[in-house]
Short mmCIF file of N, CA and C and ligand atoms in Angstrom, two decimals:
data_model
loop_
_atom_site.label_atom_id
_atom_site.label_comp_id
_atom_site.label_asym_id
_atom_site.label_seq_id
_atom_site.Cartn_x
_atom_site.Cartn_y
_atom_site.Cartn_z
N MET A 1 44.66 -59.19 31.69
CA MET A 1 44.33 -59.70 32.72
C MET A 1 43.27 -58.61 33.46
N THR A 2 41.34 -59.01 33.10
CA THR A 2 40.69 -58.05 33.45
C THR A 2 40.18 -58.13 34.71
N THR A 3 40.01 -57.93 35.94
CA THR A 3 38.89 -58.45 37.17
C THR A 3 38.49 -57.96 37.30
N ALA A 4 36.57 -58.82 37.57
CA ALA A 4 35.83 -57.46 38.03
C ALA A 4 35.28 -57.89 39.09
N MET A 5 34.24 -57.29 39.68
CA MET A 5 33.65 -57.43 40.65
C MET A 5 32.22 -57.65 41.18
N CYS A 6 31.50 -58.80 41.42
CA CYS A 6 30.10 -58.35 41.61
C CYS A 6 29.25 -59.30 43.09
N PRO A 7 29.53 -57.38 43.36
CA PRO A 7 29.13 -57.37 44.56
C PRO A 7 27.38 -57.27 45.12
N GLY A 8 27.52 -58.31 46.14
CA GLY A 8 25.43 -58.07 46.33
C GLY A 8 26.27 -58.66 47.89
N SER A 9 24.30 -58.73 49.08
CA SER A 9 24.29 -59.82 50.05
C SER A 9 23.77 -60.47 49.06
N PHE A 10 23.32 -61.16 47.92
CA PHE A 10 23.75 -62.76 48.08
C PHE A 10 22.06 -63.74 49.28
N ASP A 11 20.78 -62.51 50.05
CA ASP A 11 19.78 -63.78 50.33
C ASP A 11 18.53 -63.96 50.26
N PRO A 12 18.66 -64.44 49.63
CA PRO A 12 19.35 -65.91 49.71
C PRO A 12 19.94 -64.97 47.31
N PRO A 13 21.26 -65.78 47.41
CA PRO A 13 20.90 -65.57 45.72
C PRO A 13 20.01 -66.25 44.84
N THR A 14 19.63 -65.60 43.42
CA THR A 14 18.58 -65.45 42.34
C THR A 14 19.10 -65.92 41.07
N ASN A 15 18.12 -66.82 40.71
CA ASN A 15 18.50 -67.11 39.42
C ASN A 15 18.77 -65.66 38.88
N GLY A 16 18.22 -64.48 39.35
CA GLY A 16 18.80 -62.73 37.85
C GLY A 16 21.08 -63.21 38.58
N HIS A 17 21.01 -63.13 40.01
CA HIS A 17 22.26 -62.90 40.04
C HIS A 17 23.29 -63.82 38.97
N ILE A 18 23.05 -65.10 40.01
CA ILE A 18 22.96 -65.50 38.57
C ILE A 18 23.78 -66.44 36.98
N ASP A 19 22.94 -65.24 36.59
CA ASP A 19 22.57 -64.83 35.23
C ASP A 19 23.82 -63.57 35.28
N ILE A 20 23.84 -62.92 36.43
CA ILE A 20 24.73 -61.67 35.67
C ILE A 20 26.29 -61.92 35.78
N ILE A 21 26.06 -62.75 37.24
CA ILE A 21 27.91 -63.66 37.68
C ILE A 21 28.27 -63.81 35.92
N GLU A 22 27.20 -65.36 35.11
CA GLU A 22 27.33 -66.33 34.09
C GLU A 22 27.39 -65.12 33.45
N ARG A 23 27.13 -64.31 32.44
CA ARG A 23 27.71 -63.64 32.09
C ARG A 23 28.99 -62.73 31.71
N CYS A 24 29.49 -62.29 32.70
CA CYS A 24 30.59 -60.95 33.87
C CYS A 24 31.16 -62.76 33.32
N ALA A 25 31.63 -63.90 33.89
CA ALA A 25 32.30 -63.73 33.20
C ALA A 25 33.26 -65.53 32.42
N ALA A 26 31.75 -64.71 31.75
CA ALA A 26 32.27 -65.42 29.60
C ALA A 26 32.65 -64.00 29.46
N VAL A 27 31.89 -62.80 30.39
CA VAL A 27 33.19 -61.01 29.19
C VAL A 27 35.04 -61.02 29.81
N TYR A 28 35.13 -61.59 31.38
CA TYR A 28 36.01 -60.61 31.81
C TYR A 28 36.24 -62.07 32.58
N ASP A 29 38.48 -62.26 32.38
CA ASP A 29 38.74 -63.28 32.58
C ASP A 29 39.22 -63.74 33.97
N ARG A 30 38.48 -63.07 35.15
CA ARG A 30 38.43 -62.90 36.63
C ARG A 30 37.63 -62.58 37.38
N VAL A 31 35.99 -63.15 37.46
CA VAL A 31 34.53 -62.81 37.85
C VAL A 31 35.03 -62.45 39.72
N VAL A 32 35.50 -62.13 40.75
CA VAL A 32 35.19 -62.28 41.52
C VAL A 32 34.28 -61.75 43.09
N VAL A 33 33.06 -62.76 42.96
CA VAL A 33 31.99 -62.25 43.61
C VAL A 33 32.26 -62.55 45.07
N ALA A 34 31.21 -60.90 45.54
CA ALA A 34 32.04 -60.47 46.80
C ALA A 34 30.50 -60.54 47.52
N VAL A 35 30.78 -61.61 48.80
CA VAL A 35 29.69 -61.57 49.85
C VAL A 35 29.90 -60.34 50.44
N VAL A 36 28.79 -59.22 51.24
CA VAL A 36 28.51 -58.69 52.14
C VAL A 36 28.56 -59.28 53.48
N SER A 37 29.17 -59.10 54.61
CA SER A 37 29.34 -59.88 55.12
C SER A 37 28.39 -59.81 56.44
N ASN A 38 27.26 -58.91 56.52
CA ASN A 38 27.07 -57.39 57.17
C ASN A 38 25.55 -57.04 56.11
N PRO A 39 25.48 -57.69 55.81
CA PRO A 39 24.58 -56.96 54.47
C PRO A 39 23.10 -55.86 55.85
N SER A 40 22.94 -54.64 55.39
CA SER A 40 22.30 -53.63 56.43
C SER A 40 20.21 -53.90 56.65
N LYS A 41 19.78 -54.63 55.42
CA LYS A 41 18.42 -55.88 56.46
C LYS A 41 19.43 -57.13 57.39
N ASN A 42 18.53 -56.81 57.99
CA ASN A 42 18.32 -57.98 58.63
C ASN A 42 18.98 -59.79 57.39
N SER A 43 19.66 -60.25 58.34
CA SER A 43 19.89 -61.67 56.95
C SER A 43 19.07 -62.86 57.23
N MET A 44 18.39 -63.66 55.95
CA MET A 44 17.45 -64.41 56.29
C MET A 44 18.96 -65.84 56.75
N PHE A 45 19.57 -65.86 55.61
CA PHE A 45 20.92 -66.85 55.87
C PHE A 45 22.10 -66.25 56.46
N SER A 46 23.30 -67.09 56.59
CA SER A 46 24.31 -66.66 57.82
C SER A 46 24.78 -66.28 56.29
N LEU A 47 26.23 -65.63 56.79
CA LEU A 47 27.06 -65.42 55.86
C LEU A 47 28.47 -66.44 55.68
N ALA A 48 27.39 -67.90 55.88
CA ALA A 48 28.42 -69.01 55.98
C ALA A 48 27.06 -70.33 54.32
N GLU A 49 26.50 -69.75 55.87
CA GLU A 49 25.13 -69.66 54.16
C GLU A 49 24.95 -69.63 52.72
N ARG A 50 25.23 -67.66 52.82
CA ARG A 50 25.12 -67.91 51.56
C ARG A 50 26.31 -67.72 50.63
N ILE A 51 27.27 -68.16 51.51
CA ILE A 51 29.24 -68.23 49.89
C ILE A 51 28.15 -69.64 49.98
N GLU A 52 27.91 -70.39 50.39
CA GLU A 52 28.10 -72.11 50.62
C GLU A 52 26.39 -72.25 49.06
N LEU A 53 25.46 -70.80 48.98
CA LEU A 53 24.70 -71.61 48.14
C LEU A 53 24.56 -71.15 46.71
N LEU A 54 25.91 -69.63 46.65
CA LEU A 54 26.48 -69.92 45.91
C LEU A 54 27.49 -70.36 44.59
N GLY A 55 28.30 -71.31 45.69
CA GLY A 55 29.01 -71.94 45.26
C GLY A 55 28.47 -73.02 44.64
N ALA A 56 27.23 -73.20 45.27
CA ALA A 56 26.45 -74.57 45.08
C ALA A 56 25.56 -74.63 43.49
N SER A 57 25.64 -73.06 43.61
CA SER A 57 24.53 -72.77 42.49
C SER A 57 25.53 -72.51 41.40
N LEU A 58 27.04 -71.36 41.36
CA LEU A 58 27.44 -71.66 39.89
C LEU A 58 29.28 -72.89 39.88
N ASP A 59 28.08 -73.31 40.39
CA ASP A 59 29.09 -74.72 40.04
C ASP A 59 30.03 -75.36 38.62
N GLY A 60 30.69 -75.75 37.84
CA GLY A 60 30.91 -75.76 36.86
C GLY A 60 32.01 -73.60 36.53
N LEU A 61 32.20 -73.31 36.74
CA LEU A 61 33.18 -71.79 36.31
C LEU A 61 34.13 -71.88 37.27
N ASP A 62 35.21 -71.87 36.34
CA ASP A 62 36.48 -71.28 37.00
C ASP A 62 37.56 -70.60 36.76
N ASN A 63 36.64 -69.73 36.41
CA ASN A 63 37.56 -68.02 36.92
C ASN A 63 36.51 -66.99 37.81
N ILE A 64 35.49 -68.03 38.76
CA ILE A 64 34.82 -67.30 39.81
C ILE A 64 36.19 -67.24 41.37
N ASP A 65 35.97 -66.89 42.46
CA ASP A 65 36.68 -66.38 43.18
C ASP A 65 35.55 -65.98 43.92
N LEU A 66 34.99 -66.79 45.31
CA LEU A 66 33.79 -66.83 46.44
C LEU A 66 34.40 -66.22 46.51
N VAL A 67 34.29 -64.48 47.02
CA VAL A 67 34.84 -64.34 48.68
C VAL A 67 33.39 -63.05 49.80
N SER A 68 34.39 -63.11 51.44
CA SER A 68 32.94 -61.92 51.43
C SER A 68 34.13 -60.87 51.96
N PHE A 69 33.22 -59.69 52.23
CA PHE A 69 33.94 -58.17 52.97
C PHE A 69 33.18 -57.71 53.61
N ASP A 70 33.79 -56.89 54.69
CA ASP A 70 33.19 -56.17 54.97
C ASP A 70 33.85 -55.08 55.09
N GLY A 71 33.60 -53.64 55.78
CA GLY A 71 33.54 -52.46 55.17
C GLY A 71 33.41 -51.61 53.91
N LEU A 72 34.54 -50.84 52.85
CA LEU A 72 34.05 -50.22 52.76
C LEU A 72 34.11 -50.98 50.68
N LEU A 73 33.45 -50.78 49.57
CA LEU A 73 33.61 -51.60 48.99
C LEU A 73 34.75 -51.47 48.09
N VAL A 74 35.16 -50.64 48.21
CA VAL A 74 36.11 -49.96 47.19
C VAL A 74 37.14 -50.63 47.73
N ASP A 75 37.37 -50.40 49.25
CA ASP A 75 38.57 -50.59 49.56
C ASP A 75 39.19 -52.08 49.73
N PHE A 76 37.76 -52.84 49.35
CA PHE A 76 37.66 -54.83 49.44
C PHE A 76 38.70 -55.05 47.66
N ALA A 77 38.09 -54.11 46.45
CA ALA A 77 38.41 -53.89 44.94
C ALA A 77 39.75 -53.46 44.90
N ALA A 78 39.55 -52.56 45.56
CA ALA A 78 41.88 -52.16 45.71
C ALA A 78 42.55 -53.54 46.20
N GLU A 79 41.89 -54.29 47.11
CA GLU A 79 42.45 -55.39 47.57
C GLU A 79 42.64 -56.51 46.72
N GLN A 80 42.01 -56.97 45.91
CA GLN A 80 41.44 -57.32 44.94
C GLN A 80 41.45 -57.29 43.17
N GLN A 81 42.39 -56.65 43.47
CA GLN A 81 43.38 -55.68 42.42
C GLN A 81 41.97 -56.14 41.36
N VAL A 82 40.78 -55.51 41.95
CA VAL A 82 39.37 -55.62 40.55
C VAL A 82 39.62 -53.52 39.87
N ASP A 83 38.89 -54.59 38.17
CA ASP A 83 39.89 -53.75 36.95
C ASP A 83 37.67 -52.80 37.42
N VAL A 84 36.88 -53.26 37.97
CA VAL A 84 35.77 -52.26 36.99
C VAL A 84 34.47 -54.08 38.51
N VAL A 85 33.51 -53.30 38.62
CA VAL A 85 32.35 -53.66 39.54
C VAL A 85 31.82 -53.53 38.26
N VAL A 86 30.66 -54.79 38.61
CA VAL A 86 30.19 -54.49 37.72
C VAL A 86 28.39 -54.80 38.42
N LYS A 87 27.86 -54.37 38.34
CA LYS A 87 25.93 -54.33 38.87
C LYS A 87 24.71 -54.68 37.95
N GLY A 88 23.83 -55.50 37.95
CA GLY A 88 22.65 -55.92 37.70
C GLY A 88 22.10 -54.60 37.24
N LEU A 89 21.31 -54.75 36.16
CA LEU A 89 20.05 -53.38 36.93
C LEU A 89 18.63 -54.33 36.07
N ARG A 90 17.41 -53.74 37.06
CA ARG A 90 16.84 -54.97 36.96
C ARG A 90 15.90 -53.98 35.47
N ALA A 91 15.91 -53.03 36.81
CA ALA A 91 14.12 -51.74 34.92
C ALA A 91 14.81 -50.52 35.79
N GLY A 92 14.67 -48.82 35.53
CA GLY A 92 14.54 -47.65 35.79
C GLY A 92 14.42 -47.07 37.30
N SER A 93 14.69 -48.26 37.58
CA SER A 93 14.28 -47.73 39.47
C SER A 93 15.68 -48.14 40.22
N ASP A 94 15.71 -49.20 39.72
CA ASP A 94 17.21 -49.76 40.41
C ASP A 94 18.19 -48.30 39.86
N PHE A 95 18.01 -48.10 38.59
CA PHE A 95 19.57 -47.26 38.29
C PHE A 95 19.60 -46.02 39.10
N ASP A 96 18.87 -45.13 39.85
CA ASP A 96 19.51 -43.69 40.94
C ASP A 96 20.10 -44.55 41.66
N TYR A 97 19.55 -45.28 42.20
CA TYR A 97 20.70 -45.60 43.64
C TYR A 97 21.65 -46.50 43.24
N GLU A 98 21.51 -46.93 41.98
CA GLU A 98 23.30 -47.42 41.72
C GLU A 98 24.13 -46.82 40.54
N LEU A 99 23.53 -45.98 39.95
CA LEU A 99 24.02 -44.73 39.87
C LEU A 99 24.86 -43.47 40.82
N GLN A 100 24.00 -43.35 42.39
CA GLN A 100 24.43 -42.83 43.47
C GLN A 100 25.81 -43.40 43.68
N MET A 101 25.51 -44.88 43.81
CA MET A 101 26.74 -45.69 44.51
C MET A 101 27.46 -45.83 43.57
N SER A 102 27.60 -46.11 42.41
CA SER A 102 28.80 -46.50 41.25
C SER A 102 29.59 -44.33 41.60
N GLN A 103 29.07 -43.06 41.96
CA GLN A 103 29.53 -42.12 41.49
C GLN A 103 30.48 -41.93 43.28
N MET A 104 28.90 -42.07 43.93
CA MET A 104 30.87 -42.90 45.33
C MET A 104 31.61 -43.63 45.05
N ASN A 105 31.23 -44.29 44.27
CA ASN A 105 32.88 -45.36 44.71
C ASN A 105 33.58 -44.30 43.36
N SER A 106 33.92 -44.35 42.18
CA SER A 106 34.39 -42.87 41.59
C SER A 106 35.17 -42.75 42.65
N HIS A 107 34.54 -41.49 43.24
CA HIS A 107 34.78 -40.22 43.53
C HIS A 107 35.47 -41.01 44.45
N LEU A 108 35.53 -42.00 45.84
CA LEU A 108 36.02 -42.01 46.99
C LEU A 108 37.00 -42.70 46.19
N ARG A 109 37.55 -43.60 44.76
CA ARG A 109 38.80 -44.77 44.31
C ARG A 109 39.62 -44.42 43.22
N GLY A 110 38.12 -43.92 42.40
CA GLY A 110 38.25 -43.73 40.73
C GLY A 110 37.59 -45.14 41.07
N ILE A 111 36.89 -45.85 41.34
CA ILE A 111 36.92 -46.99 40.29
C ILE A 111 35.71 -47.31 39.31
N GLU A 112 35.80 -47.53 38.46
CA GLU A 112 34.67 -48.11 37.71
C GLU A 112 33.62 -48.75 37.40
N THR A 113 33.15 -48.38 37.27
CA THR A 113 31.17 -49.42 37.59
C THR A 113 30.08 -49.34 36.09
N VAL A 114 30.39 -50.77 36.07
CA VAL A 114 29.71 -51.25 34.23
C VAL A 114 28.23 -51.99 34.92
N PHE A 115 27.10 -51.39 34.41
CA PHE A 115 25.66 -51.54 34.57
C PHE A 115 25.99 -52.45 33.41
N MET A 116 24.84 -54.13 34.08
CA MET A 116 25.07 -54.66 32.49
C MET A 116 23.04 -55.93 33.18
N PRO A 117 22.53 -55.65 31.62
CA PRO A 117 21.03 -55.67 31.70
C PRO A 117 20.20 -56.55 32.80
N THR A 118 19.84 -57.07 33.85
CA THR A 118 19.08 -58.10 34.06
C THR A 118 18.36 -58.91 32.25
N SER A 119 18.63 -60.38 33.14
CA SER A 119 18.01 -61.13 31.38
C SER A 119 16.46 -60.65 32.09
N PRO A 120 15.31 -60.16 30.59
CA PRO A 120 14.02 -60.04 31.58
C PRO A 120 13.44 -60.81 32.08
N ASP A 121 13.50 -62.25 32.24
CA ASP A 121 13.68 -63.48 33.00
C ASP A 121 12.84 -62.93 34.58
N TRP A 122 14.24 -62.43 34.54
CA TRP A 122 13.92 -62.20 35.58
C TRP A 122 14.30 -60.65 36.35
N SER A 123 13.28 -59.72 35.24
CA SER A 123 13.48 -58.42 36.02
C SER A 123 12.84 -58.69 37.15
N PHE A 124 11.85 -59.02 37.25
CA PHE A 124 10.81 -58.84 38.03
C PHE A 124 11.19 -59.60 39.62
N VAL A 125 12.60 -60.15 39.89
CA VAL A 125 13.53 -60.67 40.83
C VAL A 125 14.07 -60.47 41.42
N SER A 126 13.92 -60.44 43.36
CA SER A 126 14.90 -59.88 44.24
C SER A 126 15.15 -60.38 45.32
N SER A 127 15.76 -60.80 45.95
CA SER A 127 16.20 -62.08 47.20
C SER A 127 15.22 -60.68 48.07
N SER A 128 14.69 -60.11 48.70
CA SER A 128 13.64 -59.27 49.78
C SER A 128 12.22 -60.41 48.99
N LEU A 129 11.55 -60.10 47.01
CA LEU A 129 10.75 -60.91 47.17
C LEU A 129 10.56 -62.07 47.44
N VAL A 130 11.51 -62.97 47.13
CA VAL A 130 11.67 -64.25 47.14
C VAL A 130 11.80 -64.36 48.70
N ARG A 131 11.64 -63.36 49.88
CA ARG A 131 12.05 -64.28 51.08
C ARG A 131 10.63 -64.31 51.18
N GLU A 132 9.89 -62.70 50.29
CA GLU A 132 8.79 -62.80 51.77
C GLU A 132 7.76 -63.45 50.91
N VAL A 133 8.22 -63.88 49.24
CA VAL A 133 6.89 -65.12 48.46
C VAL A 133 7.12 -66.23 49.42
N ALA A 134 8.72 -67.19 49.65
CA ALA A 134 8.92 -68.06 50.39
C ALA A 134 8.02 -68.01 51.16
N ARG A 135 8.12 -67.10 52.11
CA ARG A 135 7.22 -67.14 54.63
C ARG A 135 6.33 -67.36 53.93
N LEU A 136 5.66 -66.99 53.14
CA LEU A 136 3.88 -66.83 52.29
C LEU A 136 4.03 -68.13 52.04
N GLY A 137 4.30 -69.26 51.88
CA GLY A 137 3.55 -69.94 51.70
C GLY A 137 3.54 -70.05 49.67
N GLY A 138 4.56 -68.73 49.01
CA GLY A 138 4.18 -69.41 47.30
C GLY A 138 5.84 -69.79 46.51
N SER A 139 5.29 -70.00 45.83
CA SER A 139 6.44 -70.71 44.48
C SER A 139 7.34 -69.97 44.48
N VAL A 140 8.87 -70.82 44.79
CA VAL A 140 10.23 -69.48 44.33
C VAL A 140 10.49 -70.42 43.62
N GLY A 141 10.50 -71.58 43.29
CA GLY A 141 11.24 -72.36 42.22
C GLY A 141 11.77 -73.04 41.25
N ASP A 142 11.70 -71.88 40.58
CA ASP A 142 11.71 -71.77 40.01
C ASP A 142 12.18 -69.92 38.85
N LEU A 143 12.38 -69.79 39.84
CA LEU A 143 13.50 -67.99 40.63
C LEU A 143 14.37 -68.08 41.64
N VAL A 144 15.06 -69.75 41.53
CA VAL A 144 16.17 -69.40 43.13
C VAL A 144 16.85 -70.77 42.30
N PRO A 145 18.13 -70.87 41.83
CA PRO A 145 18.63 -71.71 41.73
C PRO A 145 18.24 -72.79 42.02
N PRO A 146 18.39 -74.54 42.21
CA PRO A 146 17.58 -75.48 42.18
C PRO A 146 18.61 -75.09 44.39
N PRO A 147 20.15 -75.49 44.45
CA PRO A 147 20.62 -75.52 46.15
C PRO A 147 19.54 -74.86 46.87
N VAL A 148 18.91 -73.05 46.24
CA VAL A 148 18.67 -72.58 46.61
C VAL A 148 17.33 -72.75 47.79
N ALA A 149 16.53 -73.46 46.25
CA ALA A 149 14.90 -73.33 47.02
C ALA A 149 15.00 -74.28 47.73
N ALA A 150 15.96 -75.72 47.87
CA ALA A 150 15.80 -77.37 49.24
C ALA A 150 16.26 -75.96 50.56
N ALA A 151 17.05 -74.65 49.91
CA ALA A 151 17.82 -73.62 51.88
C ALA A 151 16.19 -73.17 52.11
N LEU A 152 15.92 -72.53 51.37
CA LEU A 152 14.53 -72.29 51.26
C LEU A 152 13.41 -73.00 52.60
N GLU A 153 13.45 -74.11 51.98
CA GLU A 153 12.00 -75.25 52.12
C GLU A 153 12.71 -75.19 53.68
N GLU A 154 14.59 -75.92 53.46
CA GLU A 154 13.87 -76.15 54.89
C GLU A 154 14.12 -75.14 55.66
N LYS A 155 14.73 -74.22 56.21
CA LYS A 155 14.76 -72.92 56.38
C LYS A 155 13.26 -72.60 57.25
N LEU A 156 12.28 -72.40 56.13
CA LEU A 156 10.67 -72.73 56.60
C LEU A 156 9.98 -73.15 56.57
N ALA A 157 10.64 -74.86 57.42
CA ALA A 157 10.51 -76.01 57.66
C ALA A 157 9.66 -75.63 58.53
O1 LIG B 1 22.74 -56.28 47.08
P1 LIG B 1 22.53 -55.95 47.82
O2 LIG B 1 22.30 -55.97 48.74
O3 LIG B 1 22.05 -54.52 46.64
O4 LIG B 1 24.35 -55.48 48.17
C1 LIG B 1 24.65 -54.45 47.73
C2 LIG B 1 26.27 -54.13 48.19
C3 LIG B 1 26.79 -54.77 49.48
C4 LIG B 1 27.27 -54.13 46.86
C5 LIG B 1 26.13 -52.12 48.53
O5 LIG B 1 25.78 -52.08 49.95
C6 LIG B 1 27.46 -51.75 49.38
O6 LIG B 1 28.29 -51.75 48.25
N1 LIG B 1 28.17 -52.27 50.00
C7 LIG B 1 29.42 -51.56 51.13
C8 LIG B 1 30.11 -51.09 52.76
C9 LIG B 1 30.05 -49.94 51.04
O7 LIG B 1 30.57 -49.34 50.70
N2 LIG B 1 29.38 -48.42 51.39
C10 LIG B 1 29.57 -47.59 50.74
C11 LIG B 1 28.51 -47.81 48.50
S1 LIG B 1 28.27 -46.48 47.30
#
């Protein structure tokens, strides 16, 4: 049995996140979706809200564990008996930072990282841009799952 971890801030979850998690769930036996409890940036959604939105957006997948963590990702991955960390790559601009993190994680605890290309449909989508566009009154309904679109509308009303 191979367990993958999809970690992130998910503030909020986007269609890009959901696409990567769903594809992971098709490839690996178990997927731990790990929501960092204290993202480095000021978050728009609380940890409880981010977990609830992910749960509502991933309905129907039965090999997914939705959990939160703080501290080092590699320590949590070891605790969860994770074999591989999976990260989505949107473009070359993601690669440098993700490569550095994967090498640090490997250095710290020997954990492997696999990069999965983001679907071209979502390669321009990020949580930060979704927050900005939504805050400024733009439409993001086709970039995020329906529960997230509703939550953004409610939060910004
Ligand atoms: O969705 P994000 O904000 O790009 O996710 C980044 C995340 C949560 C994967 C990264 O910040 C992380 O791994 N945080 C946990 C703390 C840690 O282990 N830091 C050292 C990374 S080499």
